[in-house]
Structure formats: C-alpha cells, structure tokens
CSV table of C-alpha atoms in Angstrom, one decimal:
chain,number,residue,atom,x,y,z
A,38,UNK,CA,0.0,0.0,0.0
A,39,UNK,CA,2.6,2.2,0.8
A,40,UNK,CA,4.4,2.1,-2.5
A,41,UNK,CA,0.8,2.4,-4.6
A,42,UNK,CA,0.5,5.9,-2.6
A,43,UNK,CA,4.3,7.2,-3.7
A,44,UNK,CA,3.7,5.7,-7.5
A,45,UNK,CA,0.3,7.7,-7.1
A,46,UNK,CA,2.2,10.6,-6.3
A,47,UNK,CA,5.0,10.3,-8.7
A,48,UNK,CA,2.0,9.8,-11.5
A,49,UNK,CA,0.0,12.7,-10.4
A,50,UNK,CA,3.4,15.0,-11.2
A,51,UNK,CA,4.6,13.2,-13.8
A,52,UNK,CA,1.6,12.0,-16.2
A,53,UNK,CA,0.2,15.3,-16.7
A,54,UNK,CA,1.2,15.8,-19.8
A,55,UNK,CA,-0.2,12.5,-21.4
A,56,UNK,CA,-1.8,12.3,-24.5
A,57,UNK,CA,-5.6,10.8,-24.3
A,58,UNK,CA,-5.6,7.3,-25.9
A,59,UNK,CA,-9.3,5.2,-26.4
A,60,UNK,CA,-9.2,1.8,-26.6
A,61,UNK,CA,-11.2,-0.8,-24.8
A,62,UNK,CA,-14.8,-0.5,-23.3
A,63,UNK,CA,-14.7,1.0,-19.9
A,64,UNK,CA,-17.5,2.2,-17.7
A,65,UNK,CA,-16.9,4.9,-14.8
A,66,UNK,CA,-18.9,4.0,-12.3
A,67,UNK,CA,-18.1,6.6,-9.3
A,68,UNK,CA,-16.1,9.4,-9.1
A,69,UNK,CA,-15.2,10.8,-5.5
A,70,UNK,CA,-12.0,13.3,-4.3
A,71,UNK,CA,-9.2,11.3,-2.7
A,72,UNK,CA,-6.0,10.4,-2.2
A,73,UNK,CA,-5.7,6.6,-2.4
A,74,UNK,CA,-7.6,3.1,-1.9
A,75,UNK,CA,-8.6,-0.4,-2.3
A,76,UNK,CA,-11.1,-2.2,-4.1
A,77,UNK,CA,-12.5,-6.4,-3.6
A,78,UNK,CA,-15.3,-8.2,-5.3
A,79,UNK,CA,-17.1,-11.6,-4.4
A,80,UNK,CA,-18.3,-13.9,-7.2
A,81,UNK,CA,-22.0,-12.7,-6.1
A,82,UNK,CA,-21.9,-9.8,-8.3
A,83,UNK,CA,-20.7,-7.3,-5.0
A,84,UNK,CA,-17.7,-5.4,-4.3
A,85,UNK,CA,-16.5,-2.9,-1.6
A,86,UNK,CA,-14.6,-0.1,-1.6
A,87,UNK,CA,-12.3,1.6,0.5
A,88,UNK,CA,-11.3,5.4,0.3
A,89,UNK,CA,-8.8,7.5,1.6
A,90,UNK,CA,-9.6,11.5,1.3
A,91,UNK,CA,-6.3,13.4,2.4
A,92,UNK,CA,-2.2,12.7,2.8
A,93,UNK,CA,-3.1,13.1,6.3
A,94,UNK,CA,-5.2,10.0,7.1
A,95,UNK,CA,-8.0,11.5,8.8
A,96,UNK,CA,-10.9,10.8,6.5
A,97,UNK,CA,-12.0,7.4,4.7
A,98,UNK,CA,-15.2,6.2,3.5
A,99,UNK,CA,-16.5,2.6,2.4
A,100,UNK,CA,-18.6,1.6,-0.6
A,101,UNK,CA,-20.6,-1.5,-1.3
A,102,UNK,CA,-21.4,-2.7,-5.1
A,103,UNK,CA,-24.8,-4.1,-4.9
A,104,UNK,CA,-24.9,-4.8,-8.6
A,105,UNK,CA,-26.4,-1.7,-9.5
A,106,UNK,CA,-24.6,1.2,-8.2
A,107,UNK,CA,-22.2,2.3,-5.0
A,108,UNK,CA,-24.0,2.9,-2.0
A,109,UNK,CA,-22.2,4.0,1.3
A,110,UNK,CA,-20.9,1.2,3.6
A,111,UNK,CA,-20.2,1.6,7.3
A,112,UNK,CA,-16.9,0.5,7.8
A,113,UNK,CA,-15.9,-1.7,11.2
A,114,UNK,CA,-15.3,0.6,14.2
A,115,UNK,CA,-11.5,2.1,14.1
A,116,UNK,CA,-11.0,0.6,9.7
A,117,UNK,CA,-9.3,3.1,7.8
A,118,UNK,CA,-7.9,3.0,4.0
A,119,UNK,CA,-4.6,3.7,5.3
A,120,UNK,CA,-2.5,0.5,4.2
A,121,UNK,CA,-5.7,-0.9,4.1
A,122,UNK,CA,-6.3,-4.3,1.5
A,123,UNK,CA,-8.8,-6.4,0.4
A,124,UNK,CA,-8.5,-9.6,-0.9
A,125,UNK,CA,-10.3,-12.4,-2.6
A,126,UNK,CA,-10.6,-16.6,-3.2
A,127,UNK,CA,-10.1,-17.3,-6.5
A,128,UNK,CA,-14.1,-18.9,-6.8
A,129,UNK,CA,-14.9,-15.3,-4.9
A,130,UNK,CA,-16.5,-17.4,-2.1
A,131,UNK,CA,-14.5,-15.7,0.6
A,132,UNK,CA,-13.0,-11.9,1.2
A,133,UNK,CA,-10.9,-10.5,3.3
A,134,UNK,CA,-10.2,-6.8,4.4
A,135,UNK,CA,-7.0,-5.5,6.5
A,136,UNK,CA,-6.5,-2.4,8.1
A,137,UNK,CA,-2.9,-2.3,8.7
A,138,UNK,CA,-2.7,-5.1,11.0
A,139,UNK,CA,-6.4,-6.0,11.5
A,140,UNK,CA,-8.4,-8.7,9.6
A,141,UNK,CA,-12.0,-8.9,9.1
A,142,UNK,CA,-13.7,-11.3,7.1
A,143,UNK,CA,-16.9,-11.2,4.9
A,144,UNK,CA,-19.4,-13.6,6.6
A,145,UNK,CA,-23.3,-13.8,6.3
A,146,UNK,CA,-23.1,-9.9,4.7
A,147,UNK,CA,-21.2,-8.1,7.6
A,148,UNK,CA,-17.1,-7.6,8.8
A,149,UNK,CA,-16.3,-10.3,11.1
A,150,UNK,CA,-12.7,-9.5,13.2
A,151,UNK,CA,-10.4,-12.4,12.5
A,152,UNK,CA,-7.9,-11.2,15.5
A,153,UNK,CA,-4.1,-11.6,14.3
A,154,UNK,CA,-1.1,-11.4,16.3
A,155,UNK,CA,2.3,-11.2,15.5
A,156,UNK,CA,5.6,-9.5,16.3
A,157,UNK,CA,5.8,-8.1,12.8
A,158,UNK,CA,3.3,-5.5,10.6
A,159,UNK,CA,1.5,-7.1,8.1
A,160,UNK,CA,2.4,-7.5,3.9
A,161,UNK,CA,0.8,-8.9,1.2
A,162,UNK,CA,-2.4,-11.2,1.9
A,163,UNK,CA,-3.2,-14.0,-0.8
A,164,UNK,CA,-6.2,-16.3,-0.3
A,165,UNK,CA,-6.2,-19.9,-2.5
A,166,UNK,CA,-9.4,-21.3,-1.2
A,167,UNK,CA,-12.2,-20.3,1.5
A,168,UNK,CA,-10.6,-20.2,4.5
A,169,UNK,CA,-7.1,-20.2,3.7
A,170,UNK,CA,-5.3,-17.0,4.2
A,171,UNK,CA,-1.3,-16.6,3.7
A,172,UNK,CA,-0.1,-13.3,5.2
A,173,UNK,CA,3.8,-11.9,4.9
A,174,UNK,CA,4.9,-10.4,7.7
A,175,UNK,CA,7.9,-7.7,7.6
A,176,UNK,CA,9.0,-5.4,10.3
A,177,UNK,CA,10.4,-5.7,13.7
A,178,UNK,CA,12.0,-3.7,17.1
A,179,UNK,CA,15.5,-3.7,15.8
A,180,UNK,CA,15.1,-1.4,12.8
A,181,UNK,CA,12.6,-3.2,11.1
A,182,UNK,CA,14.7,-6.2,10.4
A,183,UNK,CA,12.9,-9.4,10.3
A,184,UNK,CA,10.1,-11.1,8.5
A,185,UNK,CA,7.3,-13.8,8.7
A,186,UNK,CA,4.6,-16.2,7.4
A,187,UNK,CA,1.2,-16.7,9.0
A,188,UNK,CA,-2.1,-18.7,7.9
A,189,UNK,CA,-5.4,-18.5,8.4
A,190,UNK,CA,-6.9,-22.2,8.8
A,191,UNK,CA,-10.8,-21.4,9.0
A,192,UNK,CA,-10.2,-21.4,13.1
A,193,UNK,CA,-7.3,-19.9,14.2
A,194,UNK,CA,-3.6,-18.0,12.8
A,195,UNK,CA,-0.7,-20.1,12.9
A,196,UNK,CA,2.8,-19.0,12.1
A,197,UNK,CA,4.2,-21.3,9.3
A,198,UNK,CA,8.0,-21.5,10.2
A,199,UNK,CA,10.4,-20.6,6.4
A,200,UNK,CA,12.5,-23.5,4.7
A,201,UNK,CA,15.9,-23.8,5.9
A,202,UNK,CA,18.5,-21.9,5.7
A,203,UNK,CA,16.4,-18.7,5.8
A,204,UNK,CA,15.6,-17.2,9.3
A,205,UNK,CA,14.1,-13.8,10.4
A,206,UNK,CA,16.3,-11.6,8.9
A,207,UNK,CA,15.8,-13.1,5.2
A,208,UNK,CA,12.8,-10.8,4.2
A,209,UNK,CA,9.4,-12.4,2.7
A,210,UNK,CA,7.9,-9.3,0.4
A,211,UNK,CA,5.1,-11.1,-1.6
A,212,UNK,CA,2.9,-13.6,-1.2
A,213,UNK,CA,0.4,-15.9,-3.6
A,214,UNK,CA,-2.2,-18.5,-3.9
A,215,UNK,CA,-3.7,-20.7,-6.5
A,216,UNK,CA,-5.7,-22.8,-4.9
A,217,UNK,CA,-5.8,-24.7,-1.5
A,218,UNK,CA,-2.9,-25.9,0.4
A,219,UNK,CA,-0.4,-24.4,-2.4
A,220,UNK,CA,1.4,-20.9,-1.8
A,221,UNK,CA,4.5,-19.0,-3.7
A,222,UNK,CA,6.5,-16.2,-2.0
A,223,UNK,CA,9.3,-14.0,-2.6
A,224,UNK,CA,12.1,-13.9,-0.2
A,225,UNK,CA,15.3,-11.7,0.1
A,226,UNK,CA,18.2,-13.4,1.8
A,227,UNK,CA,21.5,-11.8,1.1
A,228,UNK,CA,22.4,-11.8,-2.0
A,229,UNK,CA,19.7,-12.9,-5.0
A,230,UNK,CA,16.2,-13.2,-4.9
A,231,UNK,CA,14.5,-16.4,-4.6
A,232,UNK,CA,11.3,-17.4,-5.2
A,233,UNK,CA,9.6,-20.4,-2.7
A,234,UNK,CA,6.6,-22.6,-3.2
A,235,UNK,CA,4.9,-24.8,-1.0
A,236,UNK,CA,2.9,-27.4,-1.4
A,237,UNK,CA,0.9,-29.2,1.5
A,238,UNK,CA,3.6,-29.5,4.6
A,239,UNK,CA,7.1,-28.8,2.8
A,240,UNK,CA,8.9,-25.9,0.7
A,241,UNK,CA,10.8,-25.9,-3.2
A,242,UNK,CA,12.8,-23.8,-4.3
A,243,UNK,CA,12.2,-22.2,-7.9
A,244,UNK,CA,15.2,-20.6,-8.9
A,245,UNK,CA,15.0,-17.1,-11.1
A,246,UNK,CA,17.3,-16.7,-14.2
A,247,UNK,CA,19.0,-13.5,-14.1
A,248,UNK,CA,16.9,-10.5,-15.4
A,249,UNK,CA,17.5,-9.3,-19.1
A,250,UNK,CA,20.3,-6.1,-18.6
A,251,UNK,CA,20.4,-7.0,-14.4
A,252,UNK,CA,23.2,-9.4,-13.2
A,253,UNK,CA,21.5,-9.9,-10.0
A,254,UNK,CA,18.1,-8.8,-8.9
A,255,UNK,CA,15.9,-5.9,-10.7
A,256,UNK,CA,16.5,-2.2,-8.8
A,257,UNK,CA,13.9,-2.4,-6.1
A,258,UNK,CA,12.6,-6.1,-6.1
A,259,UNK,CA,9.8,-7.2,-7.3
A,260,UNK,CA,6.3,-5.3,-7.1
A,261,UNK,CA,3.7,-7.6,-7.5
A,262,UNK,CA,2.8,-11.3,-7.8
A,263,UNK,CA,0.1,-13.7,-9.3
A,264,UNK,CA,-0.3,-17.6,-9.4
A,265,UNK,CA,-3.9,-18.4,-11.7
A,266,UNK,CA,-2.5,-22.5,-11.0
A,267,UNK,CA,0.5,-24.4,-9.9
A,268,UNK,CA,2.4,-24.3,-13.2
A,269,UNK,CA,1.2,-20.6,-14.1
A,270,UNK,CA,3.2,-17.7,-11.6
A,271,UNK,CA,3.7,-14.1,-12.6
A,272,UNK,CA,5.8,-11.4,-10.7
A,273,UNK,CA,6.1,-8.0,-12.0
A,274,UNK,CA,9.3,-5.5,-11.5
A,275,UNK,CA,10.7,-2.2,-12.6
A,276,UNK,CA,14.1,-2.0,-14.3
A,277,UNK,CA,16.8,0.8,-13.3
A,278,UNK,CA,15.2,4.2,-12.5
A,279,UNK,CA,16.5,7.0,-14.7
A,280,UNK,CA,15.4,10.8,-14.5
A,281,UNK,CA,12.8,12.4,-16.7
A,282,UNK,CA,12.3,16.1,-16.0
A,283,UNK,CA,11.8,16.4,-12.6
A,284,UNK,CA,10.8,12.9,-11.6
A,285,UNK,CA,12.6,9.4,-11.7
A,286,UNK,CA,10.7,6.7,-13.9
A,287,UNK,CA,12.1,2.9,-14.7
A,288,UNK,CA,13.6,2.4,-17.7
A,289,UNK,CA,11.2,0.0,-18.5
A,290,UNK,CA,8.6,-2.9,-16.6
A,291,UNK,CA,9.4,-6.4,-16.9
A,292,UNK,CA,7.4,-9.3,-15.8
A,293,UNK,CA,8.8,-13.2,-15.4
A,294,UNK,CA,6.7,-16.2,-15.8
A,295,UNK,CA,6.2,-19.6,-14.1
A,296,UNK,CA,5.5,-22.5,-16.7
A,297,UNK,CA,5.8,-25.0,-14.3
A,298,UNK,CA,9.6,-26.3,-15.0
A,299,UNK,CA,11.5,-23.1,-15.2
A,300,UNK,CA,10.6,-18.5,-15.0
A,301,UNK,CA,11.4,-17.6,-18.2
A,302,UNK,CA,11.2,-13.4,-18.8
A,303,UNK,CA,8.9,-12.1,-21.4
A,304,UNK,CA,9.6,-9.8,-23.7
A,305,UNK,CA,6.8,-6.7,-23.7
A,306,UNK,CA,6.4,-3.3,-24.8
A,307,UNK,CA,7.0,-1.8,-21.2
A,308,UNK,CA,9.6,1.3,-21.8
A,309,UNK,CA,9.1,3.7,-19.2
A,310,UNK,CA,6.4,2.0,-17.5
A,311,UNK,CA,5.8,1.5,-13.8
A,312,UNK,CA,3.6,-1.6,-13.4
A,313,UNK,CA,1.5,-1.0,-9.8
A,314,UNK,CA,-1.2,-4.5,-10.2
A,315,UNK,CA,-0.9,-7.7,-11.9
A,316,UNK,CA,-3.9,-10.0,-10.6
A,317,UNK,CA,-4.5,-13.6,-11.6
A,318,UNK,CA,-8.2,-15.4,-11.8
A,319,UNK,CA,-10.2,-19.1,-13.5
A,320,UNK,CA,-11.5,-17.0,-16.2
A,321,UNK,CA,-9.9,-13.8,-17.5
A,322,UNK,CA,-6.2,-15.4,-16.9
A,323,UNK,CA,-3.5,-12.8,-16.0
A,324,UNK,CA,-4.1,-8.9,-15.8
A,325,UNK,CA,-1.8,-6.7,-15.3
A,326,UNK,CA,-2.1,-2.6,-14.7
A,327,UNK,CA,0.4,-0.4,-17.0
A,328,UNK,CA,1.2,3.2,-15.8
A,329,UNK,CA,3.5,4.7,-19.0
A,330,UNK,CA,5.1,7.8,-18.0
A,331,UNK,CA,3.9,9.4,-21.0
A,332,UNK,CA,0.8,7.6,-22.4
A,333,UNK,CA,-1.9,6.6,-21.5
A,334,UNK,CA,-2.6,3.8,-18.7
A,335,UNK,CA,-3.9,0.8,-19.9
A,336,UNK,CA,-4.6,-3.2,-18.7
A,337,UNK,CA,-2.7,-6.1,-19.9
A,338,UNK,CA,-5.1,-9.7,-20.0
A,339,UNK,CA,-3.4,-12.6,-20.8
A,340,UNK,CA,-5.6,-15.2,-21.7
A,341,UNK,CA,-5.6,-18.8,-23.8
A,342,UNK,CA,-2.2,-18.2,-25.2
A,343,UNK,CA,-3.0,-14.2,-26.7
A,344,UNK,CA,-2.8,-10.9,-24.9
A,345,UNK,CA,-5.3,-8.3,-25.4
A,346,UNK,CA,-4.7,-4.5,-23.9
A,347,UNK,CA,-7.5,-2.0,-23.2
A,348,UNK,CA,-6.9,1.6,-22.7
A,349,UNK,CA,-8.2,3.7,-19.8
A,350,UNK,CA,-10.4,6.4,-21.2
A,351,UNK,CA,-9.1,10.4,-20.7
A,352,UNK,CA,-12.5,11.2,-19.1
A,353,UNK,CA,-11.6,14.5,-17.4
A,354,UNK,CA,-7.8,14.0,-18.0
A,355,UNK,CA,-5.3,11.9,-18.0
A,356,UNK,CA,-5.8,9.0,-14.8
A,357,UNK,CA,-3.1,6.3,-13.6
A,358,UNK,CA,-3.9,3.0,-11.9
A,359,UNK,CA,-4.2,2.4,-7.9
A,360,UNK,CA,-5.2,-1.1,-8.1
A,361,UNK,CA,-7.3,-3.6,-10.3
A,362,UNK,CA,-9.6,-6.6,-9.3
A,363,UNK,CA,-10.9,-9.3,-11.5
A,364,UNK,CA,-14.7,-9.7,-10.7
A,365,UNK,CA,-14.4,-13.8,-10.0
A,366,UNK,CA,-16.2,-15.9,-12.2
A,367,UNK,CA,-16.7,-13.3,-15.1
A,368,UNK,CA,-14.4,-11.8,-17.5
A,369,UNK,CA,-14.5,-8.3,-16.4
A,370,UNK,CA,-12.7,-6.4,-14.4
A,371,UNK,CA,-12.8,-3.5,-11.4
A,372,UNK,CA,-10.4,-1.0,-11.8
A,373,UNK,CA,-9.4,2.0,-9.1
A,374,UNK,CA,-7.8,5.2,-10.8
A,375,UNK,CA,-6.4,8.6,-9.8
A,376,UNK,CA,-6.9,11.6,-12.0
A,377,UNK,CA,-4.2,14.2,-12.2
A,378,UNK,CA,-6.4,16.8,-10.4
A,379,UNK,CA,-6.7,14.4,-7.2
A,380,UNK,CA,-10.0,12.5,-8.1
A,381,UNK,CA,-10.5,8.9,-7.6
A,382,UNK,CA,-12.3,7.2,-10.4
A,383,UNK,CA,-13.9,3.4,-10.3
A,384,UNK,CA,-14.1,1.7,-13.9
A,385,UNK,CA,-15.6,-1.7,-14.8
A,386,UNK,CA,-14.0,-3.6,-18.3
A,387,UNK,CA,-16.6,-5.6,-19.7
C-alpha cells in the first residue's frame, strides 16, 4: 500500500502531460476526491470499496457494489484506508479486508474481526481457497529487520515456520495462492532473490534466471505477484530508474513467468512504465495494470495463449492505476484510478 501511494504521487506530477488514448470498453462508475484506496469483489456480483480523502489520514469512506450502483458502507469501528487491502478466493467465495494489521472477514453480509497477532506489521495477503489465508509479515523492534509467514486455517492464525537456511532476517515481500494448500512467496536473503513454493507441509525452491540487462536482482525487487495454477506464476518489477524532467521513472517494466519447470522473462512493450497491479483469476487469466510515463494507462489480460490490452479512457484528463480486481467468475474487471487533479475514479471492463 505504501508504494501504490508514492507511484500515485510520482503519476500525479509526472503524467500530466499525457496524451488521451481510447481503446477498450470501460464504464466509470463513481467518481469521489481522494488520495488513495482499495477495491475487492465476491463472485456474487458485490464489491467494496475503501477510500482515503487526504495525505493526512484523517478521513475514509467505504462503498458496497450491490450490482447496480455504490452505495455508502459503514466500515468496522477504528478501519481506515490507510495501508488498508482487500482480498479475494479465487471462486470469490470468501474476502478479506486489513487495516494495517487487522483482519476482518466477509461472513453472512457483515465484517467479522479475525484477530491476528504477531511480532511483525502485516504485507501482502493471498487467499487460495475459502478459509485459507497466507499473510507476509515484515517489520520488527530492531530497525525493522525481520520477516514472517502466518495462515489462516478457518479457526485460528498459525505462524508457518520458512525453509531452511532462511531465518528472520531473510525478508518475505510477496505472497500468492492458487488454490488450496499451495502458496508461492518471494524472499530476500542476502544476495539474489528467490522465489519459494509450498505445497501441503514442505517448501521448493524455484530458482529465477537473471533478469534481461540485471546481473543480479531488478533495482527495487519485485512489485507484484500472481499464481492463476500451480504451473502458471507471474511477478512483476521495474528495471533501473532513470530521470525524466523532474521525476525518476524505470527504464522500462518487466514481468517473469512460471510455466511449471522453469521462470522464463517475457519480452513486452513496457519502456518507461511503472507496473502497480498484476492479478490472476479461472477466467480472464492474468491482468496486469500499466502506468507509461507518458501515455496513457492501460490493462494487460493474458488469456488462452493471446494478450489483449484496453486503454483507460481520458475522461476528465489523464488517470493512472491504484489497483485492479478481476470480478471472480466473469471476465471483467474493477479497476481504481487517480486523476491528475486528485479524483479517484472506479471503472468496470466488460
């Protein structure tokens, strides 16, 4: 959450002078003034919203999709978008919202707190079935060094303990889940990134290949990860960071792919392009949110073997991505975006 709010802040100074592009059939369906948020949706045609007004964190509202239109939601006492997230099982059967480190889960149509304790802050939350939760952990009293793995078993949390060698210091960053009892993360020992998977009780190893033009890792780590089924993984990353104008913008997004034997890099038209989302579902494959630094924003759906791309529409000027959410079961797709003049605008693809 915290990065989406500095790239939303690098793309509101540095996107402003984007030419409009149209392609793709978008429909805006609310338009409020805000800083940043969060969007989730359930396969029974709902979704929920989560706003935050002002840099300061002192306003936030909640929407509900009833299949219509947005109507106001009251949130849980004390929820705020701040580093707030929502996520989603794959069949949409079960979602989750965190407000920095609280959980509350969807159940019988209102927020039921999950509580969660651990010695770290929260990270990324992946959900592979109903009732199976993965959470990194990252944080800690000695300058926030340390990092951990907890799970959600329908009951209770339970820490799940990292494959040897790596111990607290060896930092988990992203988490993902394809389906039950299966989960991938990223972890940073010293040295190169590696990506683990587990798989009922024990973890793999998947080694990367080096990135095209990096010897070692990408600048920064990776961004964001996806896994639509065991042999189908997706991170994202940014390349080196170069200066344009007044504002630093990669040299171009990259995104590596899991076949099932081996991550293999793909080779896309991502120059100067910071890549905030990618989110995987049964139906609409792999999507993946493009900010260009000086075009238009536009969604990348991988699907049966082709890729398709659909531009955001310049409604009001030009808009960068927050965050996307596939609507679970369907093809289409939720999208949260950030005008230049500091309104927050919800689309649905169709």
């Amino acid at each position: 959450m915290k990065f989406v709010t500095v790239l939303v802040l690098l793309l509101a100074v540095c996107g402003a002078d984007v030419q409009a592009i149209w392609t793709g059939t978008w429909r805006l369906t609310y338009a409020v003034r805000g800083w940043t948020g969060t969007i989730g949706a359930t396969g029974q045609g709902q979704a929920w919203a989560l706003f935050q007004h002002d840099r300061q964190q002192t306003s936030s509202t909640m929407l509900r999709w009833d299949g219509v239109s947005w109507r106001t939601a009251v949130p849980p006492k004390g929820v705020s978008a701040y580093e707030a997230e929502f996520a989603a099982s794959p069949a949409g059967d079960d979602l989750w919202m965190f407000s920095g480190n609280r959980p509350f889960q969807l159940s019988g149509g209102r927020w039921v707190y999950r509580p969660w304790t651990s010695r770290y802050d929260r990270g990324f939350v992946a959900i592979g079935a109903k009732d199976d939760v993965w959470v990194s952990e990252h944080g800690g009293p000695d300058d926030y060094s340390g990092s951990g793995l907890s799970h959600w078993d329908g009951r209770s949390w339970k820490p799940v303990r990292k494959p040897s060698p790596y111990g607290d210091l060896d930092q988990i960053s992203l988490v993902a889940a394809p389906g039950r009892g299966e989960a991938w993360a990223v972890i940073h020992p010293p040295g190169t990134t590696t990506v683990i998977r587990r798989d009922g009780s024990g973890w793999a190893t998947a080694p990367l290949p080096s990135a095209p033009g990096c010897p070692s890792s990408p600048a920064g780590g990776f961004y964001g990860m996806a896994a639509r089924a065991h042999d189908d993984v997706w991170l994202v990353t940014q390349g080196a960071f170069e200066r344009s104008g007044p504002c630093e913008v990669p040299d171009r997004g990259m995104v590596v792919r899991w076949d099932g034997t081996t991550w293999r890099w793909l080779n896309l038209p991502l120059a100067k392009t910071w890549l905030p989302a990618i989110r995987a579902d049964r139906v609409g494959g792999v999507w993946i949110a493009a900010n260009p630094a000086h075009a238009q924003s536009y969604v990348l759906n991988f699907r049966g073997g082709r890729m398709t791309k659909s531009t955001l529409p310049a409604e009001g000027g030009w808009a960068g991505f927050v965050d996307i959410v596939p609507v679970p079961g369907t093809t289409r797709l939720w999208a949260l975006a950030r005008r230049v003049d500091g309104t927050l605008l919800i689309y649905q693809l169709t």
